[in-house]
Coordinates of C-alpha atoms in Angstrom, one line a residue:
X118 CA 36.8 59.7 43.8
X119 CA 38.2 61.5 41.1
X120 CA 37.5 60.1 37.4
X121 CA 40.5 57.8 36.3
X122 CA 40.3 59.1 32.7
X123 CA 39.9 63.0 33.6
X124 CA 43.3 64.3 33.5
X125 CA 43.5 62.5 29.9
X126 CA 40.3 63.9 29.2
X127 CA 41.3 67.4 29.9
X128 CA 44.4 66.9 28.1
X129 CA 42.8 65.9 25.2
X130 CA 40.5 69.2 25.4
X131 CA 42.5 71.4 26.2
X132 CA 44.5 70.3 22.9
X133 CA 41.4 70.0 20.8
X134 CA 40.7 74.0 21.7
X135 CA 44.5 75.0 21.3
X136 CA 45.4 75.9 24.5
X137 CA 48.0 72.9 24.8
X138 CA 49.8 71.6 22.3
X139 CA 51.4 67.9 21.9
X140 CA 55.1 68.3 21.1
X141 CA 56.6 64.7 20.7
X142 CA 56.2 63.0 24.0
X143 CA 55.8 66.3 25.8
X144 CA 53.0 68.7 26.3
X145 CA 53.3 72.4 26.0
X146 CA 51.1 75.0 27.5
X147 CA 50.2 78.4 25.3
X148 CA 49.8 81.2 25.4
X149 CA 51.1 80.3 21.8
X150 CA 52.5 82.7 19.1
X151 CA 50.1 83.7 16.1
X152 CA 49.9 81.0 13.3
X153 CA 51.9 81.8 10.6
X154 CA 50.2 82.8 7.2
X155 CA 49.2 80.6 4.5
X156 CA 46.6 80.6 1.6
X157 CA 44.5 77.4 1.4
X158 CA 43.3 77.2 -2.6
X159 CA 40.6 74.6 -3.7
X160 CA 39.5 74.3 -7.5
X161 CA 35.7 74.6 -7.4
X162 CA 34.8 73.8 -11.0
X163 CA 36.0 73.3 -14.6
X164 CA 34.3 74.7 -17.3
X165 CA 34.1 71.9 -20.1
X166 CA 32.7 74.5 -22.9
X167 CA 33.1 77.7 -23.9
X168 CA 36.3 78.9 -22.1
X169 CA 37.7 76.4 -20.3
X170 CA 38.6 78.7 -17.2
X171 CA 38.9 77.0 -13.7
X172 CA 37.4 78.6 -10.8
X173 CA 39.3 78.6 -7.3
X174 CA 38.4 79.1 -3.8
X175 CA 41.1 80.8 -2.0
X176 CA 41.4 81.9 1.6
X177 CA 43.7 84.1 3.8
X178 CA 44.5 81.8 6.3
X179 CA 45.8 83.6 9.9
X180 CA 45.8 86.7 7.8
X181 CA 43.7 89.8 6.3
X182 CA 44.9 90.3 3.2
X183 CA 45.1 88.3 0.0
X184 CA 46.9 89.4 -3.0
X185 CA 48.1 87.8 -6.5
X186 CA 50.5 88.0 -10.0
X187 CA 49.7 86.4 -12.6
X188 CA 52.6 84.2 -14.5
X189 CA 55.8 83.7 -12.7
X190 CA 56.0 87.2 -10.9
X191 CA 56.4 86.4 -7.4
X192 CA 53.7 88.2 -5.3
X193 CA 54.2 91.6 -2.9
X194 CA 52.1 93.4 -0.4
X195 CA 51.7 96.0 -3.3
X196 CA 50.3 93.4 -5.6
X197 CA 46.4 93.7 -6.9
X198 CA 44.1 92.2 -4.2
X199 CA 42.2 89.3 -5.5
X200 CA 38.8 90.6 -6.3
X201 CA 36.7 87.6 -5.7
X202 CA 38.5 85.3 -3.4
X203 CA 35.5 82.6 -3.1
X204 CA 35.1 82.2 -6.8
X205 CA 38.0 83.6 -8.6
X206 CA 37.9 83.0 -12.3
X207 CA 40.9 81.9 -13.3
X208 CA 41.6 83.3 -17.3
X209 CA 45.4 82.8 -17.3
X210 CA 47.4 79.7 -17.2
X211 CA 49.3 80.5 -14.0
X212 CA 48.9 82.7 -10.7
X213 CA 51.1 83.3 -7.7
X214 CA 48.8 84.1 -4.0
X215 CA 50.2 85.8 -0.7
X216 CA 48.5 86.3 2.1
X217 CA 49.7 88.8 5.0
X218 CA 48.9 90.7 8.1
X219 CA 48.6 94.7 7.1
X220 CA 49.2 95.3 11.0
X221 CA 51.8 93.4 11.2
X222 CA 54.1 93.1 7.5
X223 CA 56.5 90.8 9.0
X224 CA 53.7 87.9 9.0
X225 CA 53.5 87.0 5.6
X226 CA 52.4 83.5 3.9
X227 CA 54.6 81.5 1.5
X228 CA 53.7 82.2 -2.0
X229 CA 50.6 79.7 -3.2
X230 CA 51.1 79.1 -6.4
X231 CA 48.1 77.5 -9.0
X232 CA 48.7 76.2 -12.7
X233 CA 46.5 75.7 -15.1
X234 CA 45.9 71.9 -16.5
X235 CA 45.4 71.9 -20.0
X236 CA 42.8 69.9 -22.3
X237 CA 42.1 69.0 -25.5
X238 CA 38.9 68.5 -27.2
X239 CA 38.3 67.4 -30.8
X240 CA 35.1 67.0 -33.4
X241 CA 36.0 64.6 -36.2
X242 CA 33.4 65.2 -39.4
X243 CA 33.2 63.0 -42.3
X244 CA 32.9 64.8 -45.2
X245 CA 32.2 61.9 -47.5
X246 CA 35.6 61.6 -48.9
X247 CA 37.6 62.0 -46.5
X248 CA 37.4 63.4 -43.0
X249 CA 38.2 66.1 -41.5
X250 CA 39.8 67.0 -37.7
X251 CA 38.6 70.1 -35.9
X252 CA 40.9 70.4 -32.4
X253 CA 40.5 72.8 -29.0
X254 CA 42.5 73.7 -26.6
X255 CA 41.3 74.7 -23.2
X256 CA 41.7 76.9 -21.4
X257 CA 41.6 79.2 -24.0
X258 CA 44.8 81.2 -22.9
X259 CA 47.2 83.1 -24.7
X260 CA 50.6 81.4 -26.0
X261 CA 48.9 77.7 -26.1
X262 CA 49.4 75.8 -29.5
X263 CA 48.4 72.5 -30.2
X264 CA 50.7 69.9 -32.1
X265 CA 49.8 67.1 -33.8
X266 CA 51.0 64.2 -36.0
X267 CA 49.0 61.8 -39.1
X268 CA 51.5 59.0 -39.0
X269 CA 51.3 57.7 -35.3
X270 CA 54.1 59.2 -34.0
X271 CA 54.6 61.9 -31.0
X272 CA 52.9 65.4 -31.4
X273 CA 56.5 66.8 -30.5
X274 CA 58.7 64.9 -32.6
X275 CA 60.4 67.4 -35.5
X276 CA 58.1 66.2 -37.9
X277 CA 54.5 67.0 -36.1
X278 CA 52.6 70.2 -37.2
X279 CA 51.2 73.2 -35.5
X280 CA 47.7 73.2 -35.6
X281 CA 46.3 76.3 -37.4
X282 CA 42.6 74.8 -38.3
X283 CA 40.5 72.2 -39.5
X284 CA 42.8 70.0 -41.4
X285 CA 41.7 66.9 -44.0
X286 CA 43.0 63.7 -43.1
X287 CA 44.9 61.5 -45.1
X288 CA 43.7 58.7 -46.9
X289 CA 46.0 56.5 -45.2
X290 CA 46.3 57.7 -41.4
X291 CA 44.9 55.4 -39.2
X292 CA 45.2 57.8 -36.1
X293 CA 45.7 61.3 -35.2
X294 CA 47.6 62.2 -31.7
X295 CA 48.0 65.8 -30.6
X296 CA 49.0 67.8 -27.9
X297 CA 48.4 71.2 -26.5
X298 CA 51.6 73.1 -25.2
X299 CA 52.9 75.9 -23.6
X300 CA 56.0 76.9 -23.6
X301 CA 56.0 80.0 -21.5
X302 CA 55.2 77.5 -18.8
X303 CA 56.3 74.3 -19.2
X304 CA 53.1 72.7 -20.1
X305 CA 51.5 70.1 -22.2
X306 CA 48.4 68.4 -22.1
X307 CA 48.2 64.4 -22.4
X308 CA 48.4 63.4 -25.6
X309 CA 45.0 62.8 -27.6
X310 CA 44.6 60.0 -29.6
X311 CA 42.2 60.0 -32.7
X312 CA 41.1 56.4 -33.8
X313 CA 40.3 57.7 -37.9
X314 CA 37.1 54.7 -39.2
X315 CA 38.7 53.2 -42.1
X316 CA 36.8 51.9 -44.9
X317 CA 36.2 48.5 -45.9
X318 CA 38.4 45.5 -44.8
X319 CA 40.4 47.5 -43.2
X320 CA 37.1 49.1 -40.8
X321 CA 37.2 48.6 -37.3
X322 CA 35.1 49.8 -34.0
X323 CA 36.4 53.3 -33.7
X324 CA 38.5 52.3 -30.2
X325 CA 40.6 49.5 -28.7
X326 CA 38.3 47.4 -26.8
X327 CA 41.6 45.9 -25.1
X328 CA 42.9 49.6 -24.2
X329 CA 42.1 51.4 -21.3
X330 CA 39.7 53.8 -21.9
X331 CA 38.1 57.4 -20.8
X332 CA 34.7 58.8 -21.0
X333 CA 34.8 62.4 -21.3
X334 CA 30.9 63.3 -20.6
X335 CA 30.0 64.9 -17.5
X336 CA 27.7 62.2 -15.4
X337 CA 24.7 64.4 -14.0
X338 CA 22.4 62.8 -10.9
X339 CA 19.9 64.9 -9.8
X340 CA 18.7 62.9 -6.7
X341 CA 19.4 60.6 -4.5
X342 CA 18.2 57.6 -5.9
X343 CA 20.5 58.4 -9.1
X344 CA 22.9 59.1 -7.0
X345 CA 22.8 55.5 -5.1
X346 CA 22.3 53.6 -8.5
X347 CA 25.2 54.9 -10.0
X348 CA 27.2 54.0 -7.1
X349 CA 25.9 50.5 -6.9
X350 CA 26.9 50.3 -10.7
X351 CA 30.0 51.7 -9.7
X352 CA 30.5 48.9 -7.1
X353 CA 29.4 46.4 -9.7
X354 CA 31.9 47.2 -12.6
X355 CA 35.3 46.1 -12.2
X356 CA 37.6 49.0 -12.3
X357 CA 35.6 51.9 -13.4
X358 CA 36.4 55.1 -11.2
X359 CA 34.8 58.2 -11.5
X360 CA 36.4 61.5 -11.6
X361 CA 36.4 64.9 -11.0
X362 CA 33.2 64.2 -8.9
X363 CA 31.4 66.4 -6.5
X364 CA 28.5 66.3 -4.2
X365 CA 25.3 68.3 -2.8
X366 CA 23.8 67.5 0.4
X367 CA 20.5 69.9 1.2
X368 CA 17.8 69.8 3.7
X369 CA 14.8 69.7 2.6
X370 CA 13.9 72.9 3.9
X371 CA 16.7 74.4 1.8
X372 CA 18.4 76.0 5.1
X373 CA 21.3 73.4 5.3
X374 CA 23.9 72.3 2.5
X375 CA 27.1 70.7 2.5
X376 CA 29.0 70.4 -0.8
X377 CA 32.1 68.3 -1.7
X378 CA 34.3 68.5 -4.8
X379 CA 37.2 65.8 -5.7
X380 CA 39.8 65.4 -8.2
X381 CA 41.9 62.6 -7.1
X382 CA 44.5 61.6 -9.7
X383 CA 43.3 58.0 -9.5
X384 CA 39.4 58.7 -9.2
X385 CA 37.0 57.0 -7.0
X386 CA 35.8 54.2 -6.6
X387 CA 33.0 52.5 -5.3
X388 CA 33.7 52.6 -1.8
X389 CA 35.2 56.0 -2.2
X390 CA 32.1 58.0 -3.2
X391 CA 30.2 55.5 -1.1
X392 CA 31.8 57.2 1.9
X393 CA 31.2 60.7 0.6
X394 CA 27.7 60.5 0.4
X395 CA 27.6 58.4 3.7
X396 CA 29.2 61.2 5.3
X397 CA 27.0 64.1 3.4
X398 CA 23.8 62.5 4.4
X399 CA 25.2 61.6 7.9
X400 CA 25.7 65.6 8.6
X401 CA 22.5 67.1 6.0
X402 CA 19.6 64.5 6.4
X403 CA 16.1 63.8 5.7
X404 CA 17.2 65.8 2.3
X405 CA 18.1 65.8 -0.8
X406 CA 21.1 64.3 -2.5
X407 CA 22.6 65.2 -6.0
X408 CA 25.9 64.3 -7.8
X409 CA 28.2 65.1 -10.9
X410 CA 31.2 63.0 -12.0
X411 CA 33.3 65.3 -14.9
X412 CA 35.0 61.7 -16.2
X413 CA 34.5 58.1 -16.0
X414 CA 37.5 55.7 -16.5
X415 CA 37.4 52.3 -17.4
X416 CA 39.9 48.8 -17.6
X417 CA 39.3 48.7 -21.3
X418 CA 37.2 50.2 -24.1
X419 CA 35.1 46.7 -24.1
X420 CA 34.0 47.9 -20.8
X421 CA 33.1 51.2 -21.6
X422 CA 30.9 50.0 -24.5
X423 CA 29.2 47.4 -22.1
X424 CA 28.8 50.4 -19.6
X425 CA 27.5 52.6 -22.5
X426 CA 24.7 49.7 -23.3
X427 CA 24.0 48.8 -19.6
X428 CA 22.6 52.8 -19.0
X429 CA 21.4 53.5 -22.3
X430 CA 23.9 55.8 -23.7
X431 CA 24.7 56.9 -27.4
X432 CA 28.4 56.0 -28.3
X433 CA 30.4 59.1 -29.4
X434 CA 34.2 58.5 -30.2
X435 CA 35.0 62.4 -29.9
X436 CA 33.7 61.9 -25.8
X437 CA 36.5 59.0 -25.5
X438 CA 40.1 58.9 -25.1
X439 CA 43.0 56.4 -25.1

């Protein structure tokens, strides 16, 4: 007798290897056309010092070559080849990919294009009188200028300032927002807010404790045991997510590795790494485990401070935003 479930089980393989293909209720039988060209791009890391530059991953996809521009000049078969398509160091704010078959120049990708996310970082000094605000905007690209306000109000109102320096703080500004822009492209950065400690009555805790808040120090676990505990912290803290995060599975005789790398708008939670490194050690195991997270958001600054306590961490205001 023949096996009730084999003409669905050679269905499904032959779909699974590409021969067939499901269209709608119907299935179609190749031989199939060549896939059509496309450039898959993944952002591999973000340098939080020096720079600021973003690496990328890109890849020809059903095609040879791979070729960029740099601003908003669309791509040709002419343009410069990318030199280092598996870690491509992105200096500019903006690049245009294409990907296409040199046999065949009809077969040519849509363009890919990548955009730079910019940042701001700040060091507030107090220089016994009065402080003083030091700002940075990554990446450090050409035609970026940062804006900024003393009274409260938007970095890109008429009455904001362009940032040439250091600047000393007024006696009576309670908070310093800014902004980095680009023009050229259409770009701004979310807006910083600078909590400025005021003396005497008027002194506070340098952030909102009722405010959501963002801790912007790079979260380094070096094994897997770090790597579970934060989790389980993770799991334990109402509405923390972590962000920018990835992973590093190895075997411990160094001949296997399997790395992930996230930046969900929302972060991840609990559950959501918990899966990740499920899944890592699932494929890579009887190894070694490590984990970074670039960010770590939380409901409100109370429950960053308690977080801050809980593993033993010095506060810094200039590591959080509001």
């Amino acid at each position: 007798m023949h096996k009730i479930s084999a003409l669905d089980d050679l269905k499904a393989d032959c779909v699974r290897r590409g021969l067939w293909r499901e269209e709608g209720n119907h299935i179609r039988r190749g031989p199939f056309p060549p896939p059509v060209p496309e450039v898959s791009l993944r952002e591999l890391s973000v340098q939080e010092d020096g720079d600021g530059h973003t690496y990328l991953k890109i890849e020809p996809l059903h095609a040879q070559s791979l070729v960029y521009e740099t601003g908003d000049s669309d791509p040709t078969s002419a343009s410069s080849p990318v030199p280092t398509p598996t870690r491509f160091e992105a200096v500019g704010l903006r690049y245009r990919f294409l990907a296409f078959d040199p046999a065949d120049m009809v077969r040519v990708s849509a363009v890919k294009e990548w955009t730079a996310k910019l940042r701001l970082k700040y060091q507030l000094h107090h220089r016994g009188s009065h402080h003083e605000v030091e700002l940075l905007a990554l990446p450090k690209a050409n035609g970026v200028t940062i804006r900024y306000s003393t009274d409260g109000s938007s970095p890109t109102s008429a009455g904001a300032a362009t940032y040439d320096g250091p600047f000393r703080v007024p006696a009576n500004c309670r908070v310093v927002c800014a902004m980095a822009v680009s023009s050229a492209y259409d770009l701004n950065s979310e807006t910083l807010r600078i909590t400025i400690p005021q003396q005497g009555p008027a002194a506070r805790h340098p952030i909102d404790p009722g405010l959501p808040a963002r801790w912007n120090q790079q979260t380094k676990l070096d094994d897997a045991g770090a790597v579970w505990d934060f989790i389980q912290r993770l799991a334990s803290a109402t509405g923390v997510r972590a962000h920018d995060i990835s992973l590093t599975a190895e075997s411990s005789d160094g001949q296997q590795n399997v790395d992930y790398s996230g930046a969900l708008d929302g972060g991840y939670d609990a559950d959501a790494a918990r899966a990740v490194a499920e899944k890592l050690q699932e494929i890579v195991k009887d190894g070694s485990l490590r984990m970074t997270a670039g960010a770590l958001s939380f409901p409100n600054g109370q429950a960053l401070l308690e977080w801050l306590l809980a593993t033993n961490q010095p506060f810094s205001v200039a590591k959080v935003s509001q």
